[in-house]
Amino acid sequence: MITIKILKSAALLTFMAFTSTPAQGQDLLARQAPVDRKMKAVDSIVLNRLIEQEMFENPSGDLYDEWSNNLTHYSGVTLPDEATIDLRGFCMPTESRVVTSNFGARWGRQHKGLDIKVYIGDTIRAAFSGKVRIVKYEPRGYGKYVVIRHHNGLETYYGHMSKQLVRENEEVKAGDPIGLGGNTGRSTGSHLHFETRLCGVALNPALMFDFRNQDVTGDFYTFRRSKYAAESAQATRLRGANAGKNSSRFSSDADDDSELAIAAPSASFAPEVHLHKVKKGETLQSIARKCHTTVDALCKLNRIGKNIRLMPGQILKYN
Ligand SMILES: [Zn+2]
């Protein structure tokens, strides 16, 4: 893809080289060798500078053709059927190894990212080098969030932060602090909502990032439309929430897309509400015991009667 840009720069250079020396045009053939050498010298300095300039102004511009500080998600861009993403030079966005919510279908809606347990004030870092596209506050969604476009084509999203530490159009290096962990927006319990998007399409971050092992899944990740669904499901099994041991407890620091999530008006000070996923055989009594609360409190919070028949998979709030 990048070759298109290089060619564009080279074509411009060639044009400049020939038009700026019209007198040499006639004996061009005779002077072919010197011109070639001259072009080579120009090549290495100016061409590199031009490419760098283009990449700085619009990282991965060959994929996006657009740079906006307003559009949170690009919709008019076409995701290629196949694309290889260079994961080298990464930095894990947080040191936390705890995935609390997976990418994909959740509570009847699509969760477009991974939720990672972080505490208010924890440092959140840029996953790759790139340029900050969006720094905004969305009280009913991402909360205080940052979007960065990277040279490898990805855009990464960091949501629910308590503080943003970068500005729009700022260039960042992988590992630079970009914000602090928080609980802003539609969030119950402090956590980082982390998205990886290619051409505006959210891809399962577990395909690329292994938070449990604080590593990427390889030097490269190749997205293939035909294999994506199966690979995404496998990545969640391998690296998602509840993938390892201690999977009996449904951790509930979760967010945004869910109707169950509480919109927090003054996010950092909102009371923490926890969620429990009902398992087969559980009763209100056993859940109350497990969650250190009472049946009465559970009923009141969830607006249910004491004799309700619980269904496995049902979500209950508790404090
Ligand atoms: Zn989330």
Coordinates of N, CA and C in Angstrom, one line a residue, residues 111 115 118 120 138 140-146 158-163 180-194 254-257 267:
H111 N -20.0 -5.7 21.7 CA -19.0 -5.0 22.4 C -17.8 -4.9 21.5
D115 N -12.3 -5.1 27.5 CA -12.2 -4.4 28.8 C -11.1 -4.9 29.6
V118 N -8.3 -1.8 35.1 CA -7.3 -0.8 35.6 C -7.9 0.0 36.7
I120 N -8.3 3.8 38.8 CA -8.3 5.2 38.5 C -6.9 5.8 38.8
E138 N -17.2 11.8 26.0 CA -18.6 11.3 25.5 C -19.3 10.7 26.8
R140 N -22.1 9.6 27.5 CA -23.0 8.5 27.4 C -22.3 7.3 26.7
G141 N -21.0 7.4 26.5 CA -20.4 6.3 25.8 C -19.0 6.0 26.3
Y142 N -18.0 6.4 25.5 CA -16.6 6.2 25.8 C -16.1 6.9 27.0
G143 N -16.8 7.9 27.5 CA -16.3 8.8 28.6 C -15.1 9.6 28.0
K144 N -14.1 9.8 28.8 CA -12.9 10.5 28.2 C -12.1 9.5 27.4
Y145 N -12.0 9.8 26.1 CA -11.3 8.8 25.3 C -10.3 9.4 24.3
V146 N -9.5 8.6 23.8 CA -8.4 9.0 22.9 C -8.4 8.0 21.7
Y158 N -9.0 4.2 23.3 CA -8.9 4.0 24.8 C -10.0 4.8 25.5
G159 N -10.9 4.0 26.1 CA -12.1 4.7 26.7 C -12.1 4.6 28.2
H160 N -13.0 5.5 28.7 CA -13.4 5.6 30.2 C -12.2 6.1 31.0
M161 N -11.3 6.9 30.5 CA -10.2 7.3 31.2 C -10.6 8.5 32.2
S162 N -9.8 8.7 33.2 CA -10.1 9.8 34.1 C -9.5 11.1 33.7
K163 N -8.4 10.9 32.8 CA -7.7 12.1 32.4 C -7.0 11.8 31.0
L180 N -5.0 8.5 31.9 CA -5.0 7.8 33.2 C -6.3 7.0 33.3
G181 N -6.1 5.8 33.8 CA -7.3 4.9 34.0 C -8.4 5.6 34.7
G182 N -9.6 5.2 34.4 CA -10.8 5.8 35.1 C -12.1 5.1 34.9
N183 N -13.2 5.8 35.1 CA -14.5 5.2 35.1 C -15.5 6.1 34.5
T184 N -15.0 6.9 33.5 CA -15.9 7.9 33.0 C -16.8 7.3 31.9
G185 N -17.9 8.0 31.5 CA -18.8 7.5 30.5 C -19.6 6.4 31.0
R186 N -20.1 5.6 30.1 CA -20.9 4.4 30.5 C -20.0 3.3 31.0
S187 N -19.8 3.3 32.2 CA -18.9 2.4 32.8 C -19.3 2.0 34.2
T188 N -19.2 0.8 34.5 CA -19.4 0.4 35.9 C -18.1 -0.2 36.4
G189 N -17.4 0.5 37.2 CA -16.1 0.1 37.8 C -15.0 0.5 36.8
S190 N -13.9 1.0 37.4 CA -12.8 1.5 36.6 C -12.2 0.4 35.7
H191 N -12.1 0.7 34.5 CA -11.4 -0.2 33.5 C -11.0 0.6 32.3
L192 N -10.2 -0.1 31.5 CA -9.9 0.5 30.1 C -10.7 -0.2 29.1
H193 N -11.4 0.5 28.3 CA -12.0 -0.1 27.1 C -11.1 0.1 25.9
F194 N -10.6 -1.0 25.4 CA -9.5 -0.9 24.3 C -10.1 -1.5 23.0
A254 N -17.2 -3.4 33.5 CA -17.6 -3.4 32.1 C -18.2 -2.1 31.7
D255 N -18.7 -2.0 30.5 CA -19.0 -0.7 30.1 C -20.1 -0.5 29.1
D256 N -19.9 0.5 28.4 CA -20.6 1.3 27.4 C -21.8 0.7 26.7
D257 N -21.6 -0.3 25.9 CA -22.7 -0.6 25.0 C -23.9 -1.3 25.7
A267 N -18.6 11.0 36.6 CA -18.1 9.6 36.5 C -17.3 9.1 37.6

